[in-house]
Coordinates of C-alpha atoms in Angstrom, one line a residue:
X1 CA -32.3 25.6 116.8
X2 CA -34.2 28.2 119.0
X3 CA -32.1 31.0 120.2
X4 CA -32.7 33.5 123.3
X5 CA -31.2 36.7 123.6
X6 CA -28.6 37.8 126.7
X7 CA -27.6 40.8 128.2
X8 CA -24.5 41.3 130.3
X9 CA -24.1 44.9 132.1
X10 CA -21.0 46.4 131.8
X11 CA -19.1 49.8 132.7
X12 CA -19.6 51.4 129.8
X13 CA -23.3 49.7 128.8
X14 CA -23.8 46.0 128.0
X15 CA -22.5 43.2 125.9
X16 CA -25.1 41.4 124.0
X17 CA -25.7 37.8 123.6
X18 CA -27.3 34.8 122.3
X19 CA -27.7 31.4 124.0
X20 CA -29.2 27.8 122.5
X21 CA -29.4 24.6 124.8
X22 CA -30.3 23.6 128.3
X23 CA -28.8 26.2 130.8
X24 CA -27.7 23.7 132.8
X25 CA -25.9 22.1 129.8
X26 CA -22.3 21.9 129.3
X27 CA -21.2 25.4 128.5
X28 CA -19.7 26.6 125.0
X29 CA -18.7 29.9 124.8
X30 CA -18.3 31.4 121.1
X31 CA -16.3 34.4 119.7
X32 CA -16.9 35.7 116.2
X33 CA -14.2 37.1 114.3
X34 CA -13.2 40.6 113.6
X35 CA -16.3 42.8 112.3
X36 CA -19.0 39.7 112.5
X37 CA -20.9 39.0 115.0
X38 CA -22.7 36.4 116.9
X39 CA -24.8 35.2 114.1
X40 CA -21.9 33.8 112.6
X41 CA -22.6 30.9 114.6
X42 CA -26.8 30.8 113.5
X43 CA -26.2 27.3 111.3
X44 CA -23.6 25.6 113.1
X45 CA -24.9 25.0 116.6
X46 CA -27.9 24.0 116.1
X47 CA -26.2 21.1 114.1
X48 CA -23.6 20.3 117.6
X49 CA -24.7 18.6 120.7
X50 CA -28.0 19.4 122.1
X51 CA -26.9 18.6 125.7
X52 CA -24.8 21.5 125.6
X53 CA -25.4 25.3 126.5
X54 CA -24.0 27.3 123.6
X55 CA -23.6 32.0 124.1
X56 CA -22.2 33.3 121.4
X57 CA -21.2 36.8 122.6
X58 CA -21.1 40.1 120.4
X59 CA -17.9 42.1 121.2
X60 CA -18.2 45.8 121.8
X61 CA -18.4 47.6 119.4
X62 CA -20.4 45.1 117.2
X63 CA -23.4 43.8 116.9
X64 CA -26.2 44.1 119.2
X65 CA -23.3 44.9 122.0
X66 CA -22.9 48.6 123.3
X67 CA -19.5 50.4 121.3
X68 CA -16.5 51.4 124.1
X69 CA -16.8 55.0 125.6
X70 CA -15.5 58.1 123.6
X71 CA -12.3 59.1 123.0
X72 CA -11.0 54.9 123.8
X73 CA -9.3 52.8 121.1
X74 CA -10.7 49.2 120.6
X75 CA -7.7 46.7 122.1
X76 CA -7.0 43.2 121.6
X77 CA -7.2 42.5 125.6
X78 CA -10.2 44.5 125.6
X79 CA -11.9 41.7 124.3
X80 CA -10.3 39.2 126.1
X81 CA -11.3 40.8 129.6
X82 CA -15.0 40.6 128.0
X83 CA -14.7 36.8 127.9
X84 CA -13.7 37.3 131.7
X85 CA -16.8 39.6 132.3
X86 CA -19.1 37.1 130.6
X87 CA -18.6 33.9 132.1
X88 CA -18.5 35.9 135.7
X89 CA -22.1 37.1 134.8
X90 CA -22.7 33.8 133.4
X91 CA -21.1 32.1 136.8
X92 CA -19.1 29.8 134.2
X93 CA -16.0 28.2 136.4
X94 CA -15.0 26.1 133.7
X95 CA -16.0 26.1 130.0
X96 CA -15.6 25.1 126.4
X97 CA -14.7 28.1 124.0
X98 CA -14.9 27.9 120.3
X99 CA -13.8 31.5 118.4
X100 CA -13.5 32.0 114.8
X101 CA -10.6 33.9 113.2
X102 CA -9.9 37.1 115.6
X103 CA -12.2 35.0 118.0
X104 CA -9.9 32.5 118.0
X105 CA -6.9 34.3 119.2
X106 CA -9.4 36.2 121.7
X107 CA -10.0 32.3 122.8
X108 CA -6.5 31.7 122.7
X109 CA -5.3 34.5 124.9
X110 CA -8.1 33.8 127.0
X111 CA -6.9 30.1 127.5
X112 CA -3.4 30.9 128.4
X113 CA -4.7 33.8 130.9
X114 CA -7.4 31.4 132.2
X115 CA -6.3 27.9 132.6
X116 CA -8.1 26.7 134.6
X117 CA -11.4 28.0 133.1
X118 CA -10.6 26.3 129.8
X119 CA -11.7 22.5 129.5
X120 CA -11.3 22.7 125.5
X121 CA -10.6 25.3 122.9
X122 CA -11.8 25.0 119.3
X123 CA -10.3 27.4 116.6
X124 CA -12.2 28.3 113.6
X125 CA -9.9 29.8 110.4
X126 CA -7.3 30.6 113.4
X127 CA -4.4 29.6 115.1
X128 CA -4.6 31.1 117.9
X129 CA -1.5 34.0 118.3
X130 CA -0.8 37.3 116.1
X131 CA 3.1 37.4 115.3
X132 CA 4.6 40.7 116.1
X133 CA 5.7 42.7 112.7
X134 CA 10.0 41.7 112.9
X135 CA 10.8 45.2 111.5
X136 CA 10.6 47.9 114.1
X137 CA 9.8 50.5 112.1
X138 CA 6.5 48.4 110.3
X139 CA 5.6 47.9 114.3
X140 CA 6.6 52.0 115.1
X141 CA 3.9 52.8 112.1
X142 CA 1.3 50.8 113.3
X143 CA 0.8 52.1 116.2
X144 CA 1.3 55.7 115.6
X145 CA -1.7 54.7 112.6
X146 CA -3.6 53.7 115.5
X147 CA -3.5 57.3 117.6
X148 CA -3.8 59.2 114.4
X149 CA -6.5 57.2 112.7
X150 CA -8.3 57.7 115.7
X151 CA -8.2 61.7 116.1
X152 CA -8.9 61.7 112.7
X153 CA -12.0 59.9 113.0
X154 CA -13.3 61.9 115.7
X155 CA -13.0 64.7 114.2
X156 CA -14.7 63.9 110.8
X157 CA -16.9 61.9 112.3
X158 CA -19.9 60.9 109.7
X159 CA -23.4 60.2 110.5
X160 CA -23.8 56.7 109.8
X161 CA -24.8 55.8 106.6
X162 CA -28.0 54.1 105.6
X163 CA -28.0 51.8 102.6
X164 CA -31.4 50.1 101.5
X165 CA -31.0 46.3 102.2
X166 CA -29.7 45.2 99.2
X167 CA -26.9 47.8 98.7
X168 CA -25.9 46.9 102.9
X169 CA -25.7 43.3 102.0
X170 CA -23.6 44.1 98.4
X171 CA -21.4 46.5 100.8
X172 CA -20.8 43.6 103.1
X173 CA -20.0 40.7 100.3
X174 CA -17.5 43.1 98.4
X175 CA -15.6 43.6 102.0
X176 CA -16.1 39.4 102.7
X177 CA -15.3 37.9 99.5
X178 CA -15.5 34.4 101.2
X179 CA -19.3 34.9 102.6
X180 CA -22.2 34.0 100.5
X181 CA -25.4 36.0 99.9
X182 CA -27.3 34.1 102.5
X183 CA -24.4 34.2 105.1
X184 CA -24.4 38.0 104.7
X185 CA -28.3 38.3 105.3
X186 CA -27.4 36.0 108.1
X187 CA -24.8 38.7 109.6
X188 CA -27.0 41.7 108.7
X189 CA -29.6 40.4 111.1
X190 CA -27.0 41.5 114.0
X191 CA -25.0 43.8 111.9
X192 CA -27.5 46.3 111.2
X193 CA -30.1 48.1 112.7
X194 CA -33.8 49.5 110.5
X195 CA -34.1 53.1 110.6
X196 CA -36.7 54.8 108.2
X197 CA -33.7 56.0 106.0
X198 CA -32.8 52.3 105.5
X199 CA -30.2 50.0 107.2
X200 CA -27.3 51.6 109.4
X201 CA -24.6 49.2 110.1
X202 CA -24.0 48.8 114.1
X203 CA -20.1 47.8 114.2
X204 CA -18.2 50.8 115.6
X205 CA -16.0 52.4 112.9
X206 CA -13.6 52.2 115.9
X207 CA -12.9 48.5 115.4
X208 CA -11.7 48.8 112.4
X209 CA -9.1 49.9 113.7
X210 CA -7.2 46.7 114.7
X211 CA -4.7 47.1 118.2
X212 CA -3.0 43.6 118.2
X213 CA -1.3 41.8 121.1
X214 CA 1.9 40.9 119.0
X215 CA 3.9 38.2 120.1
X216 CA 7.2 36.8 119.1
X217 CA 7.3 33.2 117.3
X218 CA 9.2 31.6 120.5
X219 CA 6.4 33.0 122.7
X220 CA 4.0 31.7 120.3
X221 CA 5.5 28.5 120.9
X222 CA 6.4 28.6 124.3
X223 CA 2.4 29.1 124.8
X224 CA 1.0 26.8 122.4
X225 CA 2.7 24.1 124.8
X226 CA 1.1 25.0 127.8
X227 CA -2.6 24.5 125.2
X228 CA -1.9 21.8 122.9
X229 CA -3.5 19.1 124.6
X230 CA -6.9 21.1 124.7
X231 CA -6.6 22.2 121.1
X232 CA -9.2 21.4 118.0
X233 CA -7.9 23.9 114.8
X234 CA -10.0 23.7 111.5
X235 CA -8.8 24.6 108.7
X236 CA -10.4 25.3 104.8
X237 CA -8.7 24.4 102.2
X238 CA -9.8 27.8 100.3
X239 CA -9.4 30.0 104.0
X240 CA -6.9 32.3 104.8
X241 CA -4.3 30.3 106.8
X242 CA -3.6 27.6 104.1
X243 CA 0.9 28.0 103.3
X244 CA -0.3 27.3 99.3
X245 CA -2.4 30.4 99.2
X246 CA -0.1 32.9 101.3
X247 CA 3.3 34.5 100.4
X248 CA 6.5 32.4 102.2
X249 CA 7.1 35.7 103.9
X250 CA 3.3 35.5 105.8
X251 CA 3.1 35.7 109.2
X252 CA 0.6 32.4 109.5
X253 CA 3.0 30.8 107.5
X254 CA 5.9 31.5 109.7
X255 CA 3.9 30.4 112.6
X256 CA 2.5 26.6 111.4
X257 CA 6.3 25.8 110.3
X258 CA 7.3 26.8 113.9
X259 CA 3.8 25.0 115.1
X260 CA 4.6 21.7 112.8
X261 CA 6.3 19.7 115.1
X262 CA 3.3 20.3 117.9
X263 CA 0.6 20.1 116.2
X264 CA 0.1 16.9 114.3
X265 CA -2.5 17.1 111.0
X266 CA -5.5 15.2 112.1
X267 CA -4.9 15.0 115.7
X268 CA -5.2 18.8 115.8
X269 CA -5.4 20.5 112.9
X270 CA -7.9 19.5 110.7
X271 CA -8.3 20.7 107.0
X272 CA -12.1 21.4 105.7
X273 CA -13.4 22.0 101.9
X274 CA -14.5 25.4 102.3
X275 CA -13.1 28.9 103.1
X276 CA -12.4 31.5 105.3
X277 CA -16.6 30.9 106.1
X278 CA -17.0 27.8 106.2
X279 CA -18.5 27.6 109.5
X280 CA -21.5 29.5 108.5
X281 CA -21.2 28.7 104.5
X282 CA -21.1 25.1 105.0
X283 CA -21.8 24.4 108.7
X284 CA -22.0 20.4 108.0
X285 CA -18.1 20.6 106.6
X286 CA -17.2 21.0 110.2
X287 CA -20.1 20.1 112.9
X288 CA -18.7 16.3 113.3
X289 CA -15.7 17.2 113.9
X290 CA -16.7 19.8 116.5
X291 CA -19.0 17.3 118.0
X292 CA -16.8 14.7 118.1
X293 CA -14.2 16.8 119.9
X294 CA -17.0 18.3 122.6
X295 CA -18.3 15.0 123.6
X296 CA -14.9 12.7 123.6
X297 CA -14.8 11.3 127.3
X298 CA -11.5 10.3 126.8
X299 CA -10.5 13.8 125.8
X300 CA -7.0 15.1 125.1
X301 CA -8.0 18.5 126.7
X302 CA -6.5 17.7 130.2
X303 CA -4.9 20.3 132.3

């Protein structure tokens, strides 16, 4: 369960890293989800394959990773051209990636860009492609939120707040209802930084801002074809994707009844106890069926 601490150079600083396993292992490259970080994968791997070389990667912006320059917005292709960056500093040809929830469409994208870098892909609370809003004024307002949210933010810019650790961690569990205390404590040891004032939160406020690639249901499709036969989706049952707990309208929903005749329940999608955290909450709800799926010789994820 030992971990080691990586550093990839970038333009605009470094992207930070943490790595368990054999370097010489199979490689498994993990993306967190939207304001996490890479100690949202602390309890799982050390449960998977020891054989394997697992880096779980902080995006800009949060974490341990340096934030994107001044004056830039925080896009969804940002993050997957980090991928690209890693496993070139990495010298990764070909490797396994595993992302939960905004990880996993990062993973996704990355997969459809990168074919032939992409043995398997493993989604976490995700499947894998953002629908594009269907009313063009709801899409219009998004992005103009996006420009404006961002001049407003630089120019009432606070000083970061420090919280004593127990008021960080409450912060963090009232904005991730589906995290328990110890996953949160777990999160804060990347998420937050000791000054003498108290603990200051790392993640960019930037990032909160969310710049989508939006895609239309036939290219969601259309790509999930081209990445079906490579494809491990886990579900739980009290997560954020399940049709029983979103409105008909939802955009997830809209996508697994255009997914349902590709994706076949138990061949790959596969439904959890557990929510949205599962993965970190209750690592041992979905470790064999991650392992199973890594080490499978006679594995569906062909090109």
């Amino acid at each position: 369960g030992m971990s080691s601490e990586v550093k990839v150079p970038v333009p605009w600083g470094h992207v930070a890293a943490k790595a368990w396993g054999p370097p010489q292992g199979h490689p498994v490259l993990c993306l967190h989800g939207w304001l996490d970080n890479a100690s949202t994968f602390d309890k799982l791997i050390p449960l998977l394959p020891a054989g394997h070389r697992y880096v779980a990667m902080d995006f800009s912006g949060h974490g341990l990773s340096s934030h994107r320059p001044a004056g830039s917005l925080y896009y969804f292709m940002d993050y997957v051209s980090e991928v690209r960056r890693v496993a070139a500093a990495l010298q990764w040809k070909r490797f396994t990636l595993m992302g939960h929830s905004m990880g996993g469409s990062v993973a996704a994208m990355f997969c459809l860009l990168y074919p032939e870098m992409v043995d398997k892909l493993i989604l976490l609370e995700s499947i894998g492609f953002l629908l594009a809003p269907e009313d063009v004024d709801e899409w219009r307002i998004s992005k103009r939120m996006m420009i404006d949210n961002l001049l407003s933010l630089e120019a009432n810019q606070p000083p970061p707040k420090a919280r004593s650790p127990e008021a960080a961690l409450q912060r963090l569990l009232e904005a991730n209802t589906h995290l328990t205390a110890q996953s949160g404590e777990v999160l804060l040891q990347r998420g937050a930084t000791v000054t003498p004032a108290g603990l200051v939160y790392n993640r960019d406020m930037r990032a909160q801002m969310q710049n989508r690639e939006f895609l239309t249901v036939e290219q969601c499709v259309k790509l999930l074809q081209k990445i079906q036969d490579r494809l491990l989706i886990i579900i739980g049952e009290d997560g954020l994707l399940v049709p029983r707990n979103l409105p008909p309208k939802n955009t997830f929903v809209k996508l697994q009844e255009a997914f349902a005749s590709l994706l076949k329940e138990g061949r790959h999608i596969i439904q959890v106890p557990g929510n949205h955290f599962v993965h970190l909450n209750e690592p041992d709800m979905v470790a064999g069926s991650i392992s199973n799926f890594l080490t499978a010789q006679d594995t569906r994820a062909r090109l």
